[in-house]
Coordinates of C-alpha atoms in Angstrom, one line a residue:
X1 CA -56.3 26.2 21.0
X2 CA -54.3 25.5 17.8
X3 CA -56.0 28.3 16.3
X4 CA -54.4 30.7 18.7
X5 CA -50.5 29.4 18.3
X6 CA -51.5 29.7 14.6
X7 CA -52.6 33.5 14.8
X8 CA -49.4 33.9 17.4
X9 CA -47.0 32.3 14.9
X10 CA -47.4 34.6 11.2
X11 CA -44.5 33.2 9.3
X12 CA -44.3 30.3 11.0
X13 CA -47.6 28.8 9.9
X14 CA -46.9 26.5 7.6
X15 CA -44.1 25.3 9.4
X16 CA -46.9 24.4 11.8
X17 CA -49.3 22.5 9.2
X18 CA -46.3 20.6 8.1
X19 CA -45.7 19.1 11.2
X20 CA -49.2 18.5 12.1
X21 CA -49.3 16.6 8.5
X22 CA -46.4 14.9 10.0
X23 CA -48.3 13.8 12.8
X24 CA -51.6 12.5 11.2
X25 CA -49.2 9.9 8.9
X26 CA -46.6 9.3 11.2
X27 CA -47.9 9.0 14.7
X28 CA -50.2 7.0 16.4
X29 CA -53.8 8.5 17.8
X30 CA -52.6 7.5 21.4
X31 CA -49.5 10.0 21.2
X32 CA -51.2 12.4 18.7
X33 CA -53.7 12.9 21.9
X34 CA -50.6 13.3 24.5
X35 CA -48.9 15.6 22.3
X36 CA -52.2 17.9 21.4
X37 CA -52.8 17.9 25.5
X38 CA -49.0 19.4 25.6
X39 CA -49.8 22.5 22.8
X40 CA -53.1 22.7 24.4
X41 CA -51.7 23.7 27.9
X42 CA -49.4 26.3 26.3
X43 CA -51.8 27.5 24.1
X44 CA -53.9 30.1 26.0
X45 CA -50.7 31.6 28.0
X46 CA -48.1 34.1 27.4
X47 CA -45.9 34.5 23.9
X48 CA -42.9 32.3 25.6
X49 CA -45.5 29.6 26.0
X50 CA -46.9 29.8 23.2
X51 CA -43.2 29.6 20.9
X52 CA -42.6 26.4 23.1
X53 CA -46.1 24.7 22.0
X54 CA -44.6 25.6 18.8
X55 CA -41.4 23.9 19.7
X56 CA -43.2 20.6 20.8
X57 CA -44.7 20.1 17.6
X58 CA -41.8 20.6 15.5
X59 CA -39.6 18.2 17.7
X60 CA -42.2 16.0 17.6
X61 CA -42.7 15.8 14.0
X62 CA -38.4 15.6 13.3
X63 CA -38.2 12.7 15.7
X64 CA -41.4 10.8 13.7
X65 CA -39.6 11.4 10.4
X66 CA -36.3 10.5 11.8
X67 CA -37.4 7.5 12.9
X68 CA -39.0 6.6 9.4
X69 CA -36.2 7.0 7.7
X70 CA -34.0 5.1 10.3
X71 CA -36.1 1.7 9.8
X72 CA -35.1 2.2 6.1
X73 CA -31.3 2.5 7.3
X74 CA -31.4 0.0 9.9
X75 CA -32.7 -2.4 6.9
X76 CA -29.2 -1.5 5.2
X77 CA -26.8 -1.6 8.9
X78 CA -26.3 -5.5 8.6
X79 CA -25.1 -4.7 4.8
X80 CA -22.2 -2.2 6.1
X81 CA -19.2 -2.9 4.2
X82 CA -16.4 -3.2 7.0
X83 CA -13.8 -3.5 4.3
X84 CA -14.5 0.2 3.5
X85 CA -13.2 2.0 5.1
X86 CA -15.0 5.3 4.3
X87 CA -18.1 4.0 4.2
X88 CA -17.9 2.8 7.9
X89 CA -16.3 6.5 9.1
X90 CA -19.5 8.2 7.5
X91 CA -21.9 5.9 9.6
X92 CA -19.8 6.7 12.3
X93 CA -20.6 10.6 11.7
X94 CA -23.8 10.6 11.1
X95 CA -24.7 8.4 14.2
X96 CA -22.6 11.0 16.2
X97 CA -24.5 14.1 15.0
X98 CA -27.5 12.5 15.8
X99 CA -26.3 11.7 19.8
X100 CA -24.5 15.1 20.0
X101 CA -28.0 16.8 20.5
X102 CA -28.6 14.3 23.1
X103 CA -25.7 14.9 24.8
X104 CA -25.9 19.2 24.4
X105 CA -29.3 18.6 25.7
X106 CA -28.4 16.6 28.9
X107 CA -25.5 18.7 29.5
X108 CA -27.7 22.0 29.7
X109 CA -30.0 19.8 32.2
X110 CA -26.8 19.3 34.7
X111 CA -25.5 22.2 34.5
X112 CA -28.1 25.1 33.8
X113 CA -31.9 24.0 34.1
X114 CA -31.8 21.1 36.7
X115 CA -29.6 23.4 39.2
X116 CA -31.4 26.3 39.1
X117 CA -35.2 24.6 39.7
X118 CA -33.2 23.2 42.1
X119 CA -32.2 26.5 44.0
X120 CA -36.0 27.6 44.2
X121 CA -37.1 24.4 45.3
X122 CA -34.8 24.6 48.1
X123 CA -36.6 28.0 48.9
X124 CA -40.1 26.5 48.1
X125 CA -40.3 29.1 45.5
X126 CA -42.8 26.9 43.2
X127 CA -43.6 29.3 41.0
X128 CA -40.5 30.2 39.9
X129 CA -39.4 26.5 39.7
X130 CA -42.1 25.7 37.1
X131 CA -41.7 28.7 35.2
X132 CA -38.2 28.1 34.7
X133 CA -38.5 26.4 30.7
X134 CA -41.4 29.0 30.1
X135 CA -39.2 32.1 30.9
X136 CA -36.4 31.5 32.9
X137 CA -34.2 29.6 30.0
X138 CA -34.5 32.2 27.2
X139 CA -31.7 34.0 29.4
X140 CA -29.6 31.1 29.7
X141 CA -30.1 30.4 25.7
X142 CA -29.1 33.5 24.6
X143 CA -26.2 33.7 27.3
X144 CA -25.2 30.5 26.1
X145 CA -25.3 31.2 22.8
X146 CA -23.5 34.7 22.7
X147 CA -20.1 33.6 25.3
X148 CA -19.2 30.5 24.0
X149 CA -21.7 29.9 20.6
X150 CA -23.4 26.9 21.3
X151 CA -26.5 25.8 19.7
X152 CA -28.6 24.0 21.6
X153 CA -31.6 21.8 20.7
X154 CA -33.8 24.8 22.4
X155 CA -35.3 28.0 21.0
X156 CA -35.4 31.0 22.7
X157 CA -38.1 33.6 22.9
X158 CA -34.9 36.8 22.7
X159 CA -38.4 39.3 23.8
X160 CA -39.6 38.1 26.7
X161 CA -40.0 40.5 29.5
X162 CA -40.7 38.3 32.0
X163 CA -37.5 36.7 33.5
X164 CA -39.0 34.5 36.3
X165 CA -36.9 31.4 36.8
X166 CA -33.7 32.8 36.5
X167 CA -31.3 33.2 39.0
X168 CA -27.5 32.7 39.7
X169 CA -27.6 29.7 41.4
X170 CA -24.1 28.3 41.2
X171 CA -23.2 31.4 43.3
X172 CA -25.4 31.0 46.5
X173 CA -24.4 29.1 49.0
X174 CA -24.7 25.0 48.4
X175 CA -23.5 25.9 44.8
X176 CA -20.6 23.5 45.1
X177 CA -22.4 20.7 47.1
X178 CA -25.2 21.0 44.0
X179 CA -22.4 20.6 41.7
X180 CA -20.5 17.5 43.2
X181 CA -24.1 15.8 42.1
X182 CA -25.0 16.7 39.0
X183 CA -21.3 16.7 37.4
X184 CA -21.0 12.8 38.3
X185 CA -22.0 10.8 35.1
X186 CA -24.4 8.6 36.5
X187 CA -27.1 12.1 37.4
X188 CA -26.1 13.3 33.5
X189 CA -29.4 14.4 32.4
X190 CA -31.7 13.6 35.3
X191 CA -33.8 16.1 36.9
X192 CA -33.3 17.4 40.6
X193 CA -36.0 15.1 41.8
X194 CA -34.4 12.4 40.9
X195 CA -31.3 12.5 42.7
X196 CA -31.9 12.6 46.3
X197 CA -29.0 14.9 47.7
X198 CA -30.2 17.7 45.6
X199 CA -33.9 17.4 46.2
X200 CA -33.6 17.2 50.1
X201 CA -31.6 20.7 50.5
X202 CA -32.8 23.0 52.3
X203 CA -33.2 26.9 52.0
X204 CA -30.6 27.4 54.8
X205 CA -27.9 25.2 53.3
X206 CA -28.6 26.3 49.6
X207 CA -28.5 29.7 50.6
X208 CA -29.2 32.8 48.2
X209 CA -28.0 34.8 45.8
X210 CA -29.1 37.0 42.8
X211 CA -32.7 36.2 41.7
X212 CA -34.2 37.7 38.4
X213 CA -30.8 39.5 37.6
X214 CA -27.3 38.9 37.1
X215 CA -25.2 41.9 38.2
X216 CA -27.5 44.2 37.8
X217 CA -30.7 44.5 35.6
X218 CA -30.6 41.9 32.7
X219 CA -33.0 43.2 30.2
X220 CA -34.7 41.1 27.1
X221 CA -32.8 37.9 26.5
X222 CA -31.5 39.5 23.2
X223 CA -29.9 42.2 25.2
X224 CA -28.7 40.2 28.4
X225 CA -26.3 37.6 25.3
X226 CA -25.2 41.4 23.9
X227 CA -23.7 42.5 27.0
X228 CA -22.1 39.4 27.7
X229 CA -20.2 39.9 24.4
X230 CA -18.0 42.8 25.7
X231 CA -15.2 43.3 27.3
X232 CA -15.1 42.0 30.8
X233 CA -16.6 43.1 33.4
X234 CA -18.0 41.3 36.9
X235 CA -21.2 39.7 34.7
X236 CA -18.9 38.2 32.6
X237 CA -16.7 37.1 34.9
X238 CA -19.9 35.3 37.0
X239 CA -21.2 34.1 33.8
X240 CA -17.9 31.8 33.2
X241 CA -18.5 29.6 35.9
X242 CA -22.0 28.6 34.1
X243 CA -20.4 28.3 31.0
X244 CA -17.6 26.0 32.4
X245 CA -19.8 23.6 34.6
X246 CA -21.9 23.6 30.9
X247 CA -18.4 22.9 29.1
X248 CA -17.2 20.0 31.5
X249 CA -20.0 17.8 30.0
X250 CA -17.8 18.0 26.7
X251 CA -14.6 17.5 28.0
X252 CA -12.8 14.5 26.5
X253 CA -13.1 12.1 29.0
X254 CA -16.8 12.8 30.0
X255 CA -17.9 13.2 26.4
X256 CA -15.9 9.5 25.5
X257 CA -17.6 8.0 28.7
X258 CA -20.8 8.8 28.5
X259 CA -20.9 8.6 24.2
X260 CA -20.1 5.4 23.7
X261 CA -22.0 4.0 26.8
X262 CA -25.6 5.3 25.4
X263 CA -24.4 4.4 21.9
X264 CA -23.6 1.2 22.6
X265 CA -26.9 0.3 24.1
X266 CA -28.8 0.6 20.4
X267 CA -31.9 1.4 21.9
X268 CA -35.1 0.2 20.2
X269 CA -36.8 3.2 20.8
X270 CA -33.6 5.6 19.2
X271 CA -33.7 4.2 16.1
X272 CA -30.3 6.8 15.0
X273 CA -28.1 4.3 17.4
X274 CA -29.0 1.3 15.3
X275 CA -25.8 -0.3 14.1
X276 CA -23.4 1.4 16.6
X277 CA -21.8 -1.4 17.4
X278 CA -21.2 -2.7 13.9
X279 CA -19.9 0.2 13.3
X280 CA -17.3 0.0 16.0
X281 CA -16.2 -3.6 14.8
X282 CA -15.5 -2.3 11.3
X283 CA -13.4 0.5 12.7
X284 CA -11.5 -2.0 14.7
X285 CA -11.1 -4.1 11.7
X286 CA -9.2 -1.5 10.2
X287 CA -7.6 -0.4 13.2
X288 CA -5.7 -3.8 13.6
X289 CA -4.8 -3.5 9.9
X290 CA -3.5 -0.2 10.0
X291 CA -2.0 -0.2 13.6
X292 CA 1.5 -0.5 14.5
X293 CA 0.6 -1.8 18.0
X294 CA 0.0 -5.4 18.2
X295 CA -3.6 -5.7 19.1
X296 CA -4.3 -9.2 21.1
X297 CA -7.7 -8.3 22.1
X298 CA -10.2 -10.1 19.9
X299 CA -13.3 -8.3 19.4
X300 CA -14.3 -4.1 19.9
X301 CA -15.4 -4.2 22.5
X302 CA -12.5 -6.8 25.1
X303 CA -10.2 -3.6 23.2
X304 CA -12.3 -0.6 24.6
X305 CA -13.3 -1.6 28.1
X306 CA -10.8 -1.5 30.8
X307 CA -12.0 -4.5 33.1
X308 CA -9.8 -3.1 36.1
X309 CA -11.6 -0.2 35.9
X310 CA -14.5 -1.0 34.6
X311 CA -14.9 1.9 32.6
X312 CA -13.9 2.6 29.0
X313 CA -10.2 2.6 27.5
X314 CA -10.4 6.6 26.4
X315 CA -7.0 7.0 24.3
X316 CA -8.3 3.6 22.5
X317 CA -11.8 5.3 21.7
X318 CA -9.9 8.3 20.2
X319 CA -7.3 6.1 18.4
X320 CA -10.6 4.0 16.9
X321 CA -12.9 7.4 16.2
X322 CA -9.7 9.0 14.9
X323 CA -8.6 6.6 12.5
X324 CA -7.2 6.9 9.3

């Protein structure tokens, strides 16, 4: 099977080895096995497959290394000089374009790939459902990509012919009753199955609208992002709302929220958190020095949490990320 991907990928080759060398010294031979299975299944299918087998074992091998050198960092958290001020503000940045892939990556889930398996569950469409991340997303990538030029953490095949698993789903029907779930913070990330309301619609209330096009025949992915590019016309103007449900994610008050809470949490098993929370402490150190305000609370985190509200203070996260 890896013989195949390796004839599919020409330049990519030794991209390929590299990882796979990544794997045999980083990994253990219980998720070596898991990850092989994954590559294994793509292996023998279609070009779009096969770049995605591709994509698991390059993902797989940055997270091994990225956790490798986090246990040499989280050695050096506890020796964070708070009186720095610099120092702490590059810790700070670097924790925050680790998480910002995170967060790109559970905002596409919300609002592009979560809704639209969604929509064809509704119509018991399985089939295009599943094949939504083999073919389906290298539309939205590239549609992504050329209106508003966001990266995500996702590759897209800009040649495949086969556009099963796309459809405009915020336009059909129960759009808006899909959305009023997956934009509250709590489903941020989650698949459809996972949050009841969406799972139990029905055909009849999700209703239907373009499947397989947008406004007319899409083409390749390369060609469907170059048309969005011009001037506007009615794809364009259908294509905003997906970009602004995918933009809401990133709005000031959502981003804040849902940052800090996963950042906070230093999980064991995200070793690029480690030492958030430090972090924070010496930015509040410095805030209280610098501050004109007179700051009674007396730790980070009795100064960022508003206990009436039981959500985070936003302004004093910006005044505390912004600082200096």
């Amino acid at each position: 099977q890896l013989c195949s991907i390796f004839g599919f990928l020409k330049w990519r080759k030794a991209y390929l080895a590299l990882a796979l060398l990544y794997w045999l010294h980083l990994a253990d031979p219980d998720s070596i096995i898991v990850k092989l299975g994954e590559i294994s299944d793509r292996a023998a299918r279609c070009a779009s497959a096969r770049r995605l087998a591709f994509d698991v074992a390059i993902k797989f091998a940055h997270s091994l290394v990225t956790k490798k050198r986090s246990q040499t960092t989280e050695k050096k958290a506890d020796e964070l000089e708070l009186v720095n001020l610099e120092s702490v503000k590059s810790k700070c940045r670097k924790i925050f374009e680790e998480y910002i892939d995170l967060h790109k990556h559970h905002a596409y889930k919300s609002a592009i790939e979560e809704p639209c398996r969604a929509y064809f569950n509704a119509h018991h469409n399985h089939c295009h459902r599943d094949h939504f991340d083999v073919h389906g997303f290298n539309w939205y990538l590239a549609g992504t990509s050329a209106a508003i030029g966001m990266k995500l953490p996702l590759v897209p095949y800009l040649h495949d012919s086969c556009n099963m698993g796309f459809s405009a789903y915020w336009h059909a029907k129960g759009g808006d009753e899909m959305w009023k779930e997956f934009k509250k913070a709590e489903n941020f990330g989650k698949r459809f199955e996972a949050i009841y309301k969406v799972k139990t619609m029905s055909g009849g209330r999700m209703g239907r609208n373009e499947e397989c096009r947008l406004e007319g025949n899409m083409g390749l992915p390369l060609q469907f992002g170059q048309t969005l590019t011009r001037d506007s016309t009615s794809r364009t103007r259908k294509w905003a709302v997906y970009m602004d449900r995918l933009c809401y994610f990133f709005t000031r008050e959502f981003f804040c929220q849902k940052a800090i809470s996963i950042l906070i949490q230093e999980n064991s098993e995200d070793p690029t958190r480690m030492g958030f929370r430090k972090v924070l402490e010496g930015l509040f150190y410095h805030y209280k020095n610098l501050s004109a305000e007179d700051v009674e609370a007396e730790n980070v985190l009795e100064f960022i949490y508003d206990d009436e509200k039981c959500v985070y203070d936003t302004d004093r996260i910006n005044n505390l990320l912004f600082i200096g």
